[in-house]
Amino acid sequence: MARIGVFICHCGENIGRTVDCAAVSAAAAKMPGVVVGVDYKYMCSDPGQQMIRKAIIEQKLTGVVVGACSPRMHERTFRAAAAEAGLNPYLLEMANLREHCSWVHSNQAEATQKAIDLVRVMVAKVRRDRALRPIRVPVEPTALVVGGGIAGIQAALDIAAGGKKVVLVESGPSIGGHMARLSETFPTLDCSQCILTPRMVEAASHPNITLMTYSEVASVEGFVGNFTVTIRRKARYVDPAKCTGCGDCFNKCPIKKIPNKFDAGLGQRRAIYVPFPQAVPNKPVIDAAHCTMLQKGKCGLCAKVCPRGAIDYQDQDRLEKVKVGAVVLATGFQLWDHAAYGEYGGGRLRDVIDGFAFERLASASGPTGGLIKRPSDGKEPQTVVFLQCCGSRDDKVGKKYCSKICCMYTAKHAMLYRHKVHEGRAVVFYMDVRAAGKGYEEFVRRAIEADGAEYVRGRVSRITRRRDGKLVVRGADTLAGRPVTIEADLVVLADAVVPRPGSEKLAQLFGVGYDQDGFYSEAHPKLRPVETAAAGVFLAGACQAPKDIPETVSQASAAAAKVLGLFAKPELEREPVIARVNRTTCAHCRACISACPYGAAKDFDIVDRAGKILRAVADVNEGLCQGCGTCASVCRSHSVDLDGFTDEQIHAELNAL
Amino acid sequence: MMKTETSTAPAPAAFEPRITAFVCNWCTYAGADLAGTSRLQYASNMRIIKLPCTGRIDPLFVLKAFENGADAVLVSGCHPGDCHYTSGNYHARRRWTLFRKLLALTGIGDDRLFFSWVSAAEGQKFADLVNDVTAKVRKAGPFRAAHPGRRAL
């Protein structure tokens, strides 16, 4: 005999404001099989959970329905509470009265009616729930970190320091990411290279870290604890085992004028190259698209000069499989292309550059050796205009969101420029200065007060190039309430931070959600900010949202802690939502076997005691089954069913509607 | 199986459609959650049945929904290529294409059967979908009026 308890949560006012919770619990109390129907302000709080535990024990409940928020939010919380009171946790179901009802409807009568319906559906379901036991699966204690920027490096180092193995995959020829391109970092003006490069070396030489540069994730199979990830090792055409990094090859390469992306196109590199001198590993790759040997079969100079015979023009992409238990995605960001702004030259004005280009100009290891020279004629600019929110906070042409880091790096740029060009004018156009962070506001004040950056509140409407090379910047000073025109030599646009191209495809491989801008979605914006909806896949850095270096490093360490926590136990428990075959009725038509995406459904021979095969049927491997239920719906004789979502349960839910 | 009391009592004057939605746990259910967290308002006529995957949908479920008084049925899951279980949504799509042809034969057409891919990031799309489906079914009228005498199919 079913004894169901229904617990309706007000969620403060979140549900209670729109749904008449007392009416819902009263209606629930009258539903068949229900012996308890109550409502409470905060069901997830300790007194709320205590209420459920007490009812389970005192009323000898055989099932519980909690009408509250989305099960994605608190199903785990309530199931744990039920388990504490001795009820099998899979005998508790949630009706989603908040996300699917009170938050999306405003009419109280309609919302209350819907809430009652949703509760009735779950009561019908929970009456047919079976006690289930979680499935235990072994964990492969190796982590995969995708992205070799500061986020990936930090996560890899922390996991490695915890004594676990890490595979660090980077798509470029060197690790280091964007941070390696920066000149100095705010708010301390530490030299970026000086703080980053030792960590790059440490990551490359750590015995627990396997570095795979010039590599990409090709495919992913498996699930938390047991992923099999195929990595595409792109052809380098240089055998890293033989190469000593002497540099003879790239000093001799005749193809010289390829814009170097690392230098934001301001510097040039050869067809065989290392992106920057401090690269890790410091071993070149050949850019096949520009190499005449690979394109036309002519040249071969690098192979001739290489003293170790490391050049291999026959090299090809290789696929390598790694088995890992957890994944950290740290794919980072790039800057939005300001070519979309026709009024700022549409990307055609050479002296209108982005923030990275300015970083490279200011960097001691940059193409100008740290001298500020403008790209068009190499002259030192006497007036530089910095323009914040270029593409950020503009949902017409650019992005709706604030890119968060630009206020700070623009202040830094203005400061660096004034340190290098003492007589120069640095003018910053801003919408608001958002300098929340330790020492950040002080840093911006310093740029204005000590270093004399001129801050103008307003937008720039147009940038045009005059015949003498001057850039005429027309804008508005909204504080003074008048138009401003500035004749500048160089304009630096603080372009919006956007996810890396291909990040959506990567998210799909791992089953990770992403938002409309392509940033990866965390499992919960406040309480689970480094986890994703895909179990065992964690996030670090700007792939999740625009972030500065301290925040990125914090999140990377947090992701590493999550990975180490996962690896702390040799086995982990998995939801027991798996398919079962009724061997008595199975006719062995093999429809389920061909439909199963995991190869979990397979042939099984029923044998007698002598080992003679009596009959062949289908069977499901518990370890491999992920519980999609496709087998159950293709079964012609309804011999396959899915625990937690049985035919009987779904029909009962429909009958309750 | 015991039949419980009728849920939304239809007012004699205004027709309020009853729509049953079969959605997958990973994309559309999460998309509906996002519509909630974004506080997007939409019509309250839909009742969601959560399944792990659209691949779990047995055609009988759809018939059962109509039998139990639904005026329309919506099936929604992950976009092609995004299925949490790799290919469940492809199975669903194939089965659905055939099944709706069969239903068309019985006179149940496009004004009562809806299908849409809604990802976990598409809260707005979910809200728009519910409103759109509700408006169309409102126009199509009650299922029983269109199919008199058809208690079950």
PDB file of C-alpha atoms in Angstrom, chain A residues 18-21 23-24 27 31 97 101 105 107-121 656-657, chain B residues 5-10 16 18 44-47:
ATOM      1  CA  THR A  18       2.399  33.077  -7.773  1.00  0.00           C
ATOM      2  CA  VAL A  19       1.321  29.637  -6.613  1.00  0.00           C
ATOM      3  CA  ASP A  20      -1.096  29.159  -3.720  1.00  0.00           C
ATOM      4  CA  CYS A  21       1.113  26.614  -1.961  1.00  0.00           C
ATOM      5  CA  ALA A  23      -4.023  24.983  -1.914  1.00  0.00           C
ATOM      6  CA  VAL A  24      -1.490  22.748  -3.680  1.00  0.00           C
ATOM      7  CA  ALA A  27      -5.090  19.170  -3.096  1.00  0.00           C
ATOM      8  CA  MET A  31      -4.535  12.438  -4.157  1.00  0.00           C
ATOM      9  CA  LEU A  97       7.058  24.309  -9.356  1.00  0.00           C
ATOM     10  CA  CYS A 101       5.654  27.240 -13.096  1.00  0.00           C
ATOM     11  CA  HIS A 105       3.385  32.422 -15.114  1.00  0.00           C
ATOM     12  CA  ASN A 107      -1.878  34.362 -13.146  1.00  0.00           C
ATOM     13  CA  GLN A 108      -2.277  32.783  -9.717  1.00  0.00           C
ATOM     14  CA  ALA A 109      -5.246  30.562 -10.553  1.00  0.00           C
ATOM     15  CA  GLU A 110      -3.541  29.161 -13.661  1.00  0.00           C
ATOM     16  CA  ALA A 111      -0.207  28.689 -11.935  1.00  0.00           C
ATOM     17  CA  THR A 112      -1.795  26.975  -8.946  1.00  0.00           C
ATOM     18  CA  GLN A 113      -3.746  24.632 -11.216  1.00  0.00           C
ATOM     19  CA  LYS A 114      -0.594  23.794 -13.136  1.00  0.00           C
ATOM     20  CA  ALA A 115       1.301  23.203  -9.897  1.00  0.00           C
ATOM     21  CA  ILE A 116      -1.390  20.758  -8.741  1.00  0.00           C
ATOM     22  CA  ASP A 117      -1.165  18.945 -12.087  1.00  0.00           C
ATOM     23  CA  LEU A 118       2.626  18.731 -11.882  1.00  0.00           C
ATOM     24  CA  VAL A 119       2.422  17.330  -8.346  1.00  0.00           C
ATOM     25  CA  ARG A 120      -0.234  14.809  -9.374  1.00  0.00           C
ATOM     26  CA  VAL A 121       1.983  13.590 -12.217  1.00  0.00           C
ATOM     27  CA  ALA A 656      -2.688  11.622 -14.162  1.00  0.00           C
ATOM     28  CA  LEU A 657      -2.889  14.529 -16.570  1.00  0.00           C
TER      29      LEU A 657
ATOM     30  CA  GLU B   5      -9.892  13.525 -11.268  1.00  0.00           C
ATOM     31  CA  THR B   6      -9.779  15.667 -14.400  1.00  0.00           C
ATOM     32  CA  SER B   7      -7.087  18.288 -14.144  1.00  0.00           C
ATOM     33  CA  THR B   8      -7.788  21.570 -15.906  1.00  0.00           C
ATOM     34  CA  ALA B   9     -11.563  21.818 -15.805  1.00  0.00           C
ATOM     35  CA  PRO B  10     -12.437  23.303 -19.214  1.00  0.00           C
ATOM     36  CA  GLU B  16      -8.013  26.347 -22.812  1.00  0.00           C
ATOM     37  CA  ARG B  18      -4.240  20.992 -22.822  1.00  0.00           C
ATOM     38  CA  SER B  44       0.410  27.911 -18.784  1.00  0.00           C
ATOM     39  CA  ASN B  45      -1.262  25.253 -20.917  1.00  0.00           C
ATOM     40  CA  MET B  46       1.637  22.850 -21.270  1.00  0.00           C
ATOM     41  CA  ARG B  47       2.474  19.976 -18.930  1.00  0.00           C
TER      42      ARG B  47
END
